[in-house]
């Protein structure tokens, strides 16, 4: 990372919701070309802070500078014009539209009164190749995987000219293999000079993806660290405010007789698509059976 200038400076940010301070004197800086993790428990104030930065809500007090200039981000259009884009946890895509249509929706390239689809498609293909997103613009959203849908959201933000990108819990919907690919995409974006804020509460992810980490707890910033110099135990303690035992000691389960048996379960949804295809499992007395999977599986 050559140029280490701050592209974002948030100073003494307070957001008061009728007496509840969701953000209570938070400071955050983002440098050009870096990946900054924003770490905190659910309800710590991470999303509120990023909603302020992306123009969705206004701070009660505090100042924001973008590339050294003091700004008032009074709505998402101002954020977009400042080159700030947010990839939300829940995608905002029209299932029946193509990738191309979803990306240019609300940001059309016109040729006289007509939409210039060819020009838009060329730009989108160029972005997809440059950042290794591997997306086919002609596919319908309903035909692509959740991981690919996330890449469409990334393309949407890039197409609108963002060079400061906020990702809200982006790996919640991804498989382990997809997470590895996603982290490579993040690294590629940073290498090309994009500045990235990654909202997360996954410690392992911070270790793998981020350069620095800002920890917030109960609406306050409790420290910013170089990821290389801080371990997961310390981050966990800062996040929750007490010592965290990272080792799990489980007693051996006393497993009894089979209480529930499921064999070759098939389930179709209202659209007559098979959502469960031949699932089998047994549940015994005295055990806890975990069902693991990704959203939508």
PDB file of C-alpha atoms in Angstrom:
ATOM      1  CA  UNK A   1       0.000   0.000   0.000  1.00  0.00           C
ATOM      2  CA  UNK A   2       1.873   3.040  -1.227  1.00  0.00           C
ATOM      3  CA  UNK A   3      -0.213   6.108  -0.514  1.00  0.00           C
ATOM      4  CA  UNK A   4      -1.305   5.841   3.122  1.00  0.00           C
ATOM      5  CA  UNK A   5      -3.483   8.961   3.204  1.00  0.00           C
ATOM      6  CA  UNK A   6      -6.866   8.861   4.930  1.00  0.00           C
ATOM      7  CA  UNK A   7      -9.766   8.696   2.493  1.00  0.00           C
ATOM      8  CA  UNK A   8     -12.276   8.675   5.371  1.00  0.00           C
ATOM      9  CA  UNK A   9     -12.073  10.355   8.763  1.00  0.00           C
ATOM     10  CA  UNK A  10     -15.023  10.029  11.134  1.00  0.00           C
ATOM     11  CA  UNK A  11     -14.496  12.035  14.339  1.00  0.00           C
ATOM     12  CA  UNK A  12     -16.561  11.979  17.560  1.00  0.00           C
ATOM     13  CA  UNK A  13     -19.614  10.485  15.849  1.00  0.00           C
ATOM     14  CA  UNK A  14     -22.714  10.381  18.036  1.00  0.00           C
ATOM     15  CA  UNK A  15     -26.075   8.946  16.945  1.00  0.00           C
ATOM     16  CA  UNK A  16     -28.797   9.361  19.523  1.00  0.00           C
ATOM     17  CA  UNK A  17     -32.112   7.551  19.003  1.00  0.00           C
ATOM     18  CA  UNK A  18     -34.426   9.185  21.595  1.00  0.00           C
ATOM     19  CA  UNK A  19     -31.925   8.925  24.432  1.00  0.00           C
ATOM     20  CA  UNK A  20     -30.243   5.693  23.283  1.00  0.00           C
ATOM     21  CA  UNK A  21     -26.754   6.384  21.938  1.00  0.00           C
ATOM     22  CA  UNK A  22     -26.180   3.732  19.246  1.00  0.00           C
ATOM     23  CA  UNK A  23     -22.908   5.507  18.416  1.00  0.00           C
ATOM     24  CA  UNK A  24     -21.339   7.345  21.342  1.00  0.00           C
ATOM     25  CA  UNK A  25     -18.178   9.277  20.351  1.00  0.00           C
ATOM     26  CA  UNK A  26     -16.791   6.922  17.690  1.00  0.00           C
ATOM     27  CA  UNK A  27     -13.593   7.654  15.734  1.00  0.00           C
ATOM     28  CA  UNK A  28     -12.657   5.793  12.555  1.00  0.00           C
ATOM     29  CA  UNK A  29     -10.136   6.341   9.763  1.00  0.00           C
ATOM     30  CA  UNK A  30      -9.824   4.489   6.459  1.00  0.00           C
ATOM     31  CA  UNK A  31      -6.618   4.685   4.411  1.00  0.00           C
ATOM     32  CA  UNK A  32      -6.377   4.519   0.643  1.00  0.00           C
ATOM     33  CA  UNK A  33      -6.018   0.965  -0.661  1.00  0.00           C
ATOM     34  CA  UNK A  34      -6.535  -0.770   2.676  1.00  0.00           C
ATOM     35  CA  UNK A  35      -9.050  -3.262   4.048  1.00  0.00           C
ATOM     36  CA  UNK A  36     -10.266  -2.078   7.453  1.00  0.00           C
ATOM     37  CA  UNK A  37     -12.308  -4.531   9.513  1.00  0.00           C
ATOM     38  CA  UNK A  38     -15.025  -3.026  11.707  1.00  0.00           C
ATOM     39  CA  UNK A  39     -15.466  -5.532  14.528  1.00  0.00           C
ATOM     40  CA  UNK A  40     -18.176  -5.670  17.158  1.00  0.00           C
ATOM     41  CA  UNK A  41     -20.952  -7.801  18.592  1.00  0.00           C
ATOM     42  CA  UNK A  42     -24.493  -7.621  17.225  1.00  0.00           C
ATOM     43  CA  UNK A  43     -25.919  -4.305  18.439  1.00  0.00           C
ATOM     44  CA  UNK A  44     -22.491  -2.707  19.046  1.00  0.00           C
ATOM     45  CA  UNK A  45     -23.295   0.078  16.548  1.00  0.00           C
ATOM     46  CA  UNK A  46     -21.359  -1.087  13.455  1.00  0.00           C
ATOM     47  CA  UNK A  47     -24.282  -0.907  11.032  1.00  0.00           C
ATOM     48  CA  UNK A  48     -25.450   2.444  12.443  1.00  0.00           C
ATOM     49  CA  UNK A  49     -21.985   3.920  11.859  1.00  0.00           C
ATOM     50  CA  UNK A  50     -21.880   2.613   8.289  1.00  0.00           C
ATOM     51  CA  UNK A  51     -25.442   3.806   7.616  1.00  0.00           C
ATOM     52  CA  UNK A  52     -24.187   7.280   8.564  1.00  0.00           C
ATOM     53  CA  UNK A  53     -21.226   6.966   6.182  1.00  0.00           C
ATOM     54  CA  UNK A  54     -23.467   5.773   3.330  1.00  0.00           C
ATOM     55  CA  UNK A  55     -26.004   8.582   3.833  1.00  0.00           C
ATOM     56  CA  UNK A  56     -28.904   6.436   5.050  1.00  0.00           C
ATOM     57  CA  UNK A  57     -29.099   8.237   8.412  1.00  0.00           C
ATOM     58  CA  UNK A  58     -27.680  11.487   9.807  1.00  0.00           C
ATOM     59  CA  UNK A  59     -25.354  11.671  12.814  1.00  0.00           C
ATOM     60  CA  UNK A  60     -26.543  13.617  15.873  1.00  0.00           C
ATOM     61  CA  UNK A  61     -23.079  15.172  16.109  1.00  0.00           C
ATOM     62  CA  UNK A  62     -19.504  14.690  14.902  1.00  0.00           C
ATOM     63  CA  UNK A  63     -17.632  15.339  11.665  1.00  0.00           C
ATOM     64  CA  UNK A  64     -16.817  13.340   8.536  1.00  0.00           C
ATOM     65  CA  UNK A  65     -14.033  14.081   6.102  1.00  0.00           C
ATOM     66  CA  UNK A  66     -13.763  12.359   2.716  1.00  0.00           C
ATOM     67  CA  UNK A  67     -10.311  12.684   1.067  1.00  0.00           C
ATOM     68  CA  UNK A  68      -9.481  15.491   3.516  1.00  0.00           C
ATOM     69  CA  UNK A  69     -12.616  17.583   2.861  1.00  0.00           C
ATOM     70  CA  UNK A  70     -15.348  18.018   5.477  1.00  0.00           C
ATOM     71  CA  UNK A  71     -18.637  16.702   4.089  1.00  0.00           C
ATOM     72  CA  UNK A  72     -22.318  16.485   4.965  1.00  0.00           C
ATOM     73  CA  UNK A  73     -23.579  13.119   3.656  1.00  0.00           C
ATOM     74  CA  UNK A  74     -27.250  14.000   3.820  1.00  0.00           C
ATOM     75  CA  UNK A  75     -28.501  11.132   1.618  1.00  0.00           C
ATOM     76  CA  UNK A  76     -27.263   8.099  -0.372  1.00  0.00           C
ATOM     77  CA  UNK A  77     -26.944  10.192  -3.571  1.00  0.00           C
ATOM     78  CA  UNK A  78     -24.347  12.421  -1.868  1.00  0.00           C
ATOM     79  CA  UNK A  79     -22.491   9.264  -0.724  1.00  0.00           C
ATOM     80  CA  UNK A  80     -22.570   7.905  -4.286  1.00  0.00           C
ATOM     81  CA  UNK A  81     -21.243  11.207  -5.674  1.00  0.00           C
ATOM     82  CA  UNK A  82     -18.402  11.013  -3.118  1.00  0.00           C
ATOM     83  CA  UNK A  83     -17.532   7.534  -4.435  1.00  0.00           C
ATOM     84  CA  UNK A  84     -18.908   5.636  -1.403  1.00  0.00           C
ATOM     85  CA  UNK A  85     -20.796   2.409  -2.137  1.00  0.00           C
ATOM     86  CA  UNK A  86     -22.292  -0.192   0.201  1.00  0.00           C
ATOM     87  CA  UNK A  87     -22.801  -3.904  -0.462  1.00  0.00           C
ATOM     88  CA  UNK A  88     -25.617  -4.887   1.888  1.00  0.00           C
ATOM     89  CA  UNK A  89     -26.024  -8.253   3.578  1.00  0.00           C
ATOM     90  CA  UNK A  90     -29.431  -8.730   1.961  1.00  0.00           C
ATOM     91  CA  UNK A  91     -29.146  -8.205  -1.771  1.00  0.00           C
ATOM     92  CA  UNK A  92     -31.420  -5.778  -3.564  1.00  0.00           C
ATOM     93  CA  UNK A  93     -31.827  -7.587  -6.869  1.00  0.00           C
ATOM     94  CA  UNK A  94     -34.818  -8.250  -9.131  1.00  0.00           C
ATOM     95  CA  UNK A  95     -35.001 -12.033  -9.587  1.00  0.00           C
ATOM     96  CA  UNK A  96     -36.676 -11.942 -13.015  1.00  0.00           C
ATOM     97  CA  UNK A  97     -34.249  -9.393 -14.489  1.00  0.00           C
ATOM     98  CA  UNK A  98     -30.838 -10.149 -16.001  1.00  0.00           C
ATOM     99  CA  UNK A  99     -27.556  -9.255 -14.305  1.00  0.00           C
ATOM    100  CA  UNK A 100     -27.122  -6.419 -16.827  1.00  0.00           C
ATOM    101  CA  UNK A 101     -30.610  -4.989 -16.181  1.00  0.00           C
ATOM    102  CA  UNK A 102     -30.075  -5.117 -12.401  1.00  0.00           C
ATOM    103  CA  UNK A 103     -26.747  -3.287 -12.622  1.00  0.00           C
ATOM    104  CA  UNK A 104     -27.923  -0.447 -14.861  1.00  0.00           C
ATOM    105  CA  UNK A 105     -31.312  -0.020 -13.144  1.00  0.00           C
ATOM    106  CA  UNK A 106     -31.418   3.557 -11.861  1.00  0.00           C
ATOM    107  CA  UNK A 107     -28.037   4.316 -13.443  1.00  0.00           C
ATOM    108  CA  UNK A 108     -28.815   4.096 -17.129  1.00  0.00           C
ATOM    109  CA  UNK A 109     -26.429   4.940 -19.977  1.00  0.00           C
ATOM    110  CA  UNK A 110     -28.671   6.538 -22.579  1.00  0.00           C
ATOM    111  CA  UNK A 111     -28.175   7.046 -26.295  1.00  0.00           C
ATOM    112  CA  UNK A 112     -30.694   9.735 -27.082  1.00  0.00           C
ATOM    113  CA  UNK A 113     -34.013   8.512 -25.630  1.00  0.00           C
ATOM    114  CA  UNK A 114     -32.912   4.849 -25.873  1.00  0.00           C
ATOM    115  CA  UNK A 115     -30.909   2.802 -23.347  1.00  0.00           C
ATOM    116  CA  UNK A 116     -27.435   1.992 -24.605  1.00  0.00           C
ATOM    117  CA  UNK A 117     -27.276  -1.657 -23.485  1.00  0.00           C
ATOM    118  CA  UNK A 118     -24.246  -2.475 -25.630  1.00  0.00           C
ATOM    119  CA  UNK A 119     -22.101   0.257 -24.046  1.00  0.00           C
ATOM    120  CA  UNK A 120     -23.244  -0.675 -20.531  1.00  0.00           C
ATOM    121  CA  UNK A 121     -22.541  -4.363 -21.159  1.00  0.00           C
ATOM    122  CA  UNK A 122     -19.024  -3.562 -22.390  1.00  0.00           C
ATOM    123  CA  UNK A 123     -18.302  -1.529 -19.235  1.00  0.00           C
ATOM    124  CA  UNK A 124     -19.693  -4.286 -16.995  1.00  0.00           C
ATOM    125  CA  UNK A 125     -17.670  -7.011 -18.748  1.00  0.00           C
ATOM    126  CA  UNK A 126     -14.507  -4.883 -18.373  1.00  0.00           C
ATOM    127  CA  UNK A 127     -15.161  -4.437 -14.620  1.00  0.00           C
ATOM    128  CA  UNK A 128     -15.970  -8.135 -14.200  1.00  0.00           C
ATOM    129  CA  UNK A 129     -12.670  -9.123 -15.830  1.00  0.00           C
ATOM    130  CA  UNK A 130     -10.566  -6.512 -14.042  1.00  0.00           C
ATOM    131  CA  UNK A 131     -11.737  -7.644 -10.599  1.00  0.00           C
ATOM    132  CA  UNK A 132     -12.068 -11.383 -11.376  1.00  0.00           C
ATOM    133  CA  UNK A 133     -15.811 -11.440 -10.747  1.00  0.00           C
ATOM    134  CA  UNK A 134     -16.606 -13.863 -13.617  1.00  0.00           C
ATOM    135  CA  UNK A 135     -20.204 -12.806 -14.139  1.00  0.00           C
ATOM    136  CA  UNK A 136     -22.330 -13.352 -17.255  1.00  0.00           C
ATOM    137  CA  UNK A 137     -24.405 -10.149 -17.767  1.00  0.00           C
ATOM    138  CA  UNK A 138     -27.100 -11.990 -19.754  1.00  0.00           C
ATOM    139  CA  UNK A 139     -28.005 -14.499 -17.017  1.00  0.00           C
ATOM    140  CA  UNK A 140     -31.156 -13.946 -14.963  1.00  0.00           C
ATOM    141  CA  UNK A 141     -30.668 -13.425 -11.216  1.00  0.00           C
ATOM    142  CA  UNK A 142     -32.899 -16.459 -10.570  1.00  0.00           C
ATOM    143  CA  UNK A 143     -30.399 -18.649 -12.492  1.00  0.00           C
ATOM    144  CA  UNK A 144     -27.248 -17.761 -10.534  1.00  0.00           C
ATOM    145  CA  UNK A 145     -25.911 -18.764  -7.095  1.00  0.00           C
ATOM    146  CA  UNK A 146     -26.019 -16.590  -3.971  1.00  0.00           C
ATOM    147  CA  UNK A 147     -22.238 -16.018  -4.248  1.00  0.00           C
ATOM    148  CA  UNK A 148     -22.692 -14.823  -7.840  1.00  0.00           C
ATOM    149  CA  UNK A 149     -25.559 -12.553  -6.751  1.00  0.00           C
ATOM    150  CA  UNK A 150     -23.176 -10.964  -4.251  1.00  0.00           C
ATOM    151  CA  UNK A 151     -20.726 -10.350  -7.095  1.00  0.00           C
ATOM    152  CA  UNK A 152     -23.520  -8.625  -9.020  1.00  0.00           C
ATOM    153  CA  UNK A 153     -23.973  -6.300  -6.017  1.00  0.00           C
ATOM    154  CA  UNK A 154     -20.206  -5.607  -6.079  1.00  0.00           C
ATOM    155  CA  UNK A 155     -20.410  -4.854  -9.824  1.00  0.00           C
ATOM    156  CA  UNK A 156     -23.357  -2.518  -9.185  1.00  0.00           C
ATOM    157  CA  UNK A 157     -21.270  -0.499  -6.716  1.00  0.00           C
ATOM    158  CA  UNK A 158     -18.223  -0.468  -9.061  1.00  0.00           C
ATOM    159  CA  UNK A 159     -20.379   0.523 -12.062  1.00  0.00           C
ATOM    160  CA  UNK A 160     -21.606   3.532 -10.090  1.00  0.00           C
ATOM    161  CA  UNK A 161     -17.971   4.621  -9.683  1.00  0.00           C
ATOM    162  CA  UNK A 162     -17.286   3.768  -6.024  1.00  0.00           C
ATOM    163  CA  UNK A 163     -13.704   3.689  -4.789  1.00  0.00           C
ATOM    164  CA  UNK A 164     -14.677   3.478  -1.090  1.00  0.00           C
ATOM    165  CA  UNK A 165     -16.589   0.249  -0.507  1.00  0.00           C
ATOM    166  CA  UNK A 166     -18.463  -0.919   2.596  1.00  0.00           C
ATOM    167  CA  UNK A 167     -19.316  -4.612   2.994  1.00  0.00           C
ATOM    168  CA  UNK A 168     -21.900  -5.548   5.633  1.00  0.00           C
ATOM    169  CA  UNK A 169     -21.283  -9.082   7.021  1.00  0.00           C
ATOM    170  CA  UNK A 170     -20.564 -10.302   3.456  1.00  0.00           C
ATOM    171  CA  UNK A 171     -19.617 -13.889   4.300  1.00  0.00           C
ATOM    172  CA  UNK A 172     -22.797 -14.770   6.211  1.00  0.00           C
ATOM    173  CA  UNK A 173     -24.313 -16.217   3.013  1.00  0.00           C
ATOM    174  CA  UNK A 174     -21.185 -17.961   1.638  1.00  0.00           C
ATOM    175  CA  UNK A 175     -19.743 -21.477   1.853  1.00  0.00           C
ATOM    176  CA  UNK A 176     -16.119 -21.845   3.106  1.00  0.00           C
ATOM    177  CA  UNK A 177     -14.834 -22.198  -0.474  1.00  0.00           C
ATOM    178  CA  UNK A 178     -16.808 -19.119  -1.573  1.00  0.00           C
ATOM    179  CA  UNK A 179     -15.389 -17.177   1.409  1.00  0.00           C
ATOM    180  CA  UNK A 180     -11.842 -17.917   0.189  1.00  0.00           C
ATOM    181  CA  UNK A 181     -12.777 -16.674  -3.311  1.00  0.00           C
ATOM    182  CA  UNK A 182     -14.486 -13.611  -1.829  1.00  0.00           C
ATOM    183  CA  UNK A 183     -11.369 -12.696   0.193  1.00  0.00           C
ATOM    184  CA  UNK A 184      -9.295 -12.944  -3.012  1.00  0.00           C
ATOM    185  CA  UNK A 185     -11.758 -10.543  -4.693  1.00  0.00           C
ATOM    186  CA  UNK A 186     -11.462  -8.119  -1.734  1.00  0.00           C
ATOM    187  CA  UNK A 187      -7.669  -8.246  -1.931  1.00  0.00           C
ATOM    188  CA  UNK A 188      -7.833  -7.590  -5.690  1.00  0.00           C
ATOM    189  CA  UNK A 189     -10.068  -4.535  -5.137  1.00  0.00           C
ATOM    190  CA  UNK A 190      -7.667  -3.117  -2.523  1.00  0.00           C
ATOM    191  CA  UNK A 191      -4.677  -3.762  -4.790  1.00  0.00           C
ATOM    192  CA  UNK A 192      -6.389  -1.690  -7.499  1.00  0.00           C
ATOM    193  CA  UNK A 193      -6.644   1.204  -5.032  1.00  0.00           C
ATOM    194  CA  UNK A 194     -10.148   0.692  -3.667  1.00  0.00           C
ATOM    195  CA  UNK A 195     -10.505   1.400   0.071  1.00  0.00           C
ATOM    196  CA  UNK A 196     -12.646  -1.142   1.907  1.00  0.00           C
ATOM    197  CA  UNK A 197     -14.516  -1.351   5.206  1.00  0.00           C
ATOM    198  CA  UNK A 198     -15.500  -4.888   6.175  1.00  0.00           C
ATOM    199  CA  UNK A 199     -18.211  -5.121   8.875  1.00  0.00           C
ATOM    200  CA  UNK A 200     -17.797  -8.461  10.619  1.00  0.00           C
ATOM    201  CA  UNK A 201     -17.753 -10.344  13.909  1.00  0.00           C
ATOM    202  CA  UNK A 202     -15.699 -13.269  12.551  1.00  0.00           C
ATOM    203  CA  UNK A 203     -12.181 -13.141  13.989  1.00  0.00           C
ATOM    204  CA  UNK A 204     -10.671 -15.657  11.573  1.00  0.00           C
ATOM    205  CA  UNK A 205     -11.903 -13.581   8.639  1.00  0.00           C
ATOM    206  CA  UNK A 206     -10.173 -10.463   9.965  1.00  0.00           C
ATOM    207  CA  UNK A 207      -6.922 -12.403  10.215  1.00  0.00           C
ATOM    208  CA  UNK A 208      -7.259 -13.539   6.593  1.00  0.00           C
ATOM    209  CA  UNK A 209      -8.558 -10.384   4.939  1.00  0.00           C
ATOM    210  CA  UNK A 210      -7.912  -7.150   6.833  1.00  0.00           C
ATOM    211  CA  UNK A 211      -4.921  -4.815   7.231  1.00  0.00           C
ATOM    212  CA  UNK A 212      -6.262  -2.970  10.289  1.00  0.00           C
ATOM    213  CA  UNK A 213      -9.190  -3.511  12.639  1.00  0.00           C
ATOM    214  CA  UNK A 214     -11.306  -1.003  14.557  1.00  0.00           C
ATOM    215  CA  UNK A 215     -13.200  -2.555  17.472  1.00  0.00           C
ATOM    216  CA  UNK A 216     -16.437  -1.051  18.721  1.00  0.00           C
ATOM    217  CA  UNK A 217     -18.302  -2.070  21.859  1.00  0.00           C
ATOM    218  CA  UNK A 218     -21.608  -0.681  23.126  1.00  0.00           C
ATOM    219  CA  UNK A 219     -21.444   2.248  20.705  1.00  0.00           C
ATOM    220  CA  UNK A 220     -17.858   3.275  21.456  1.00  0.00           C
ATOM    221  CA  UNK A 221     -14.577   2.694  19.639  1.00  0.00           C
ATOM    222  CA  UNK A 222     -12.249   0.743  21.942  1.00  0.00           C
ATOM    223  CA  UNK A 223      -9.191   0.663  19.714  1.00  0.00           C
ATOM    224  CA  UNK A 224      -7.678   0.330  16.235  1.00  0.00           C
ATOM    225  CA  UNK A 225      -4.883  -2.181  15.582  1.00  0.00           C
ATOM    226  CA  UNK A 226      -2.708  -3.538  12.800  1.00  0.00           C
ATOM    227  CA  UNK A 227      -4.047  -7.048  12.271  1.00  0.00           C
ATOM    228  CA  UNK A 228      -0.495  -8.457  12.165  1.00  0.00           C
ATOM    229  CA  UNK A 229       0.137  -7.210  15.730  1.00  0.00           C
ATOM    230  CA  UNK A 230      -3.003  -8.359  17.548  1.00  0.00           C
ATOM    231  CA  UNK A 231      -4.260 -11.862  18.307  1.00  0.00           C
ATOM    232  CA  UNK A 232      -7.800 -13.233  18.301  1.00  0.00           C
ATOM    233  CA  UNK A 233      -7.964 -13.586  22.108  1.00  0.00           C
ATOM    234  CA  UNK A 234      -7.280  -9.867  22.539  1.00  0.00           C
ATOM    235  CA  UNK A 235      -9.819  -8.915  19.849  1.00  0.00           C
ATOM    236  CA  UNK A 236     -12.476 -11.154  21.438  1.00  0.00           C
ATOM    237  CA  UNK A 237     -11.858  -9.534  24.847  1.00  0.00           C
ATOM    238  CA  UNK A 238     -12.090  -6.024  23.378  1.00  0.00           C
ATOM    239  CA  UNK A 239     -15.251  -6.936  21.495  1.00  0.00           C
ATOM    240  CA  UNK A 240     -17.164  -8.248  24.554  1.00  0.00           C
ATOM    241  CA  UNK A 241     -15.376  -6.432  27.371  1.00  0.00           C
ATOM    242  CA  UNK A 242     -14.272  -9.466  29.384  1.00  0.00           C
ATOM    243  CA  UNK A 243     -11.986 -12.487  29.158  1.00  0.00           C
ATOM    244  CA  UNK A 244     -13.173 -15.044  26.591  1.00  0.00           C
ATOM    245  CA  UNK A 245     -12.269 -18.717  26.849  1.00  0.00           C
ATOM    246  CA  UNK A 246     -11.517 -19.761  23.264  1.00  0.00           C
ATOM    247  CA  UNK A 247     -11.294 -23.470  24.148  1.00  0.00           C
ATOM    248  CA  UNK A 248     -14.494 -25.474  24.372  1.00  0.00           C
ATOM    249  CA  UNK A 249     -14.597 -28.336  26.853  1.00  0.00           C
ATOM    250  CA  UNK A 250     -17.579 -30.520  26.057  1.00  0.00           C
ATOM    251  CA  UNK A 251     -18.593 -33.445  28.241  1.00  0.00           C
ATOM    252  CA  UNK A 252     -19.066 -36.721  26.335  1.00  0.00           C
ATOM    253  CA  UNK A 253     -22.720 -37.004  25.360  1.00  0.00           C
ATOM    254  CA  UNK A 254     -24.723 -39.872  26.866  1.00  0.00           C
ATOM    255  CA  UNK A 255     -26.611 -40.956  23.773  1.00  0.00           C
ATOM    256  CA  UNK A 256     -29.804 -42.951  24.193  1.00  0.00           C
ATOM    257  CA  UNK A 257     -32.229 -44.585  21.799  1.00  0.00           C
ATOM    258  CA  UNK A 258     -33.312 -43.141  18.438  1.00  0.00           C
ATOM    259  CA  UNK A 259     -36.161 -40.658  18.966  1.00  0.00           C
ATOM    260  CA  UNK A 260     -36.531 -39.415  15.405  1.00  0.00           C
ATOM    261  CA  UNK A 261     -35.641 -41.065  12.143  1.00  0.00           C
ATOM    262  CA  UNK A 262     -35.805 -39.265   8.799  1.00  0.00           C
ATOM    263  CA  UNK A 263     -35.140 -41.242   5.643  1.00  0.00           C
ATOM    264  CA  UNK A 264     -34.831 -39.938   2.093  1.00  0.00           C
ATOM    265  CA  UNK A 265     -36.888 -36.790   2.749  1.00  0.00           C
ATOM    266  CA  UNK A 266     -37.957 -34.919  -0.411  1.00  0.00           C
ATOM    267  CA  UNK A 267     -39.607 -31.471  -0.260  1.00  0.00           C
ATOM    268  CA  UNK A 268     -40.809 -29.250  -3.111  1.00  0.00           C
ATOM    269  CA  UNK A 269     -41.637 -25.558  -2.756  1.00  0.00           C
ATOM    270  CA  UNK A 270     -44.682 -23.727  -4.191  1.00  0.00           C
ATOM    271  CA  UNK A 271     -42.893 -23.366  -7.528  1.00  0.00           C
ATOM    272  CA  UNK A 272     -42.556 -27.183  -7.613  1.00  0.00           C
ATOM    273  CA  UNK A 273     -38.760 -26.981  -7.260  1.00  0.00           C
ATOM    274  CA  UNK A 274     -37.064 -29.611  -5.070  1.00  0.00           C
ATOM    275  CA  UNK A 275     -35.579 -27.745  -2.077  1.00  0.00           C
ATOM    276  CA  UNK A 276     -34.725 -30.875  -0.064  1.00  0.00           C
ATOM    277  CA  UNK A 277     -33.476 -33.812  -2.092  1.00  0.00           C
ATOM    278  CA  UNK A 278     -33.172 -37.136  -0.291  1.00  0.00           C
ATOM    279  CA  UNK A 279     -32.146 -36.121   3.218  1.00  0.00           C
ATOM    280  CA  UNK A 280     -31.660 -38.726   5.965  1.00  0.00           C
ATOM    281  CA  UNK A 281     -30.690 -38.396   9.653  1.00  0.00           C
ATOM    282  CA  UNK A 282     -31.341 -39.849  13.096  1.00  0.00           C
ATOM    283  CA  UNK A 283     -31.820 -37.952  16.354  1.00  0.00           C
ATOM    284  CA  UNK A 284     -31.077 -39.780  19.612  1.00  0.00           C
ATOM    285  CA  UNK A 285     -32.152 -39.123  23.179  1.00  0.00           C
ATOM    286  CA  UNK A 286     -29.682 -36.900  25.053  1.00  0.00           C
ATOM    287  CA  UNK A 287     -27.938 -35.418  22.020  1.00  0.00           C
ATOM    288  CA  UNK A 288     -27.895 -32.062  20.267  1.00  0.00           C
ATOM    289  CA  UNK A 289     -27.832 -32.472  16.490  1.00  0.00           C
ATOM    290  CA  UNK A 290     -26.491 -29.496  14.534  1.00  0.00           C
ATOM    291  CA  UNK A 291     -27.795 -28.695  11.066  1.00  0.00           C
ATOM    292  CA  UNK A 292     -25.192 -26.653   9.184  1.00  0.00           C
ATOM    293  CA  UNK A 293     -25.646 -24.903   5.873  1.00  0.00           C
ATOM    294  CA  UNK A 294     -25.685 -21.608   4.059  1.00  0.00           C
ATOM    295  CA  UNK A 295     -28.697 -19.295   3.761  1.00  0.00           C
ATOM    296  CA  UNK A 296     -31.054 -20.656   1.096  1.00  0.00           C
ATOM    297  CA  UNK A 297     -29.685 -24.225   1.094  1.00  0.00           C
TER     298      UNK A 297
END
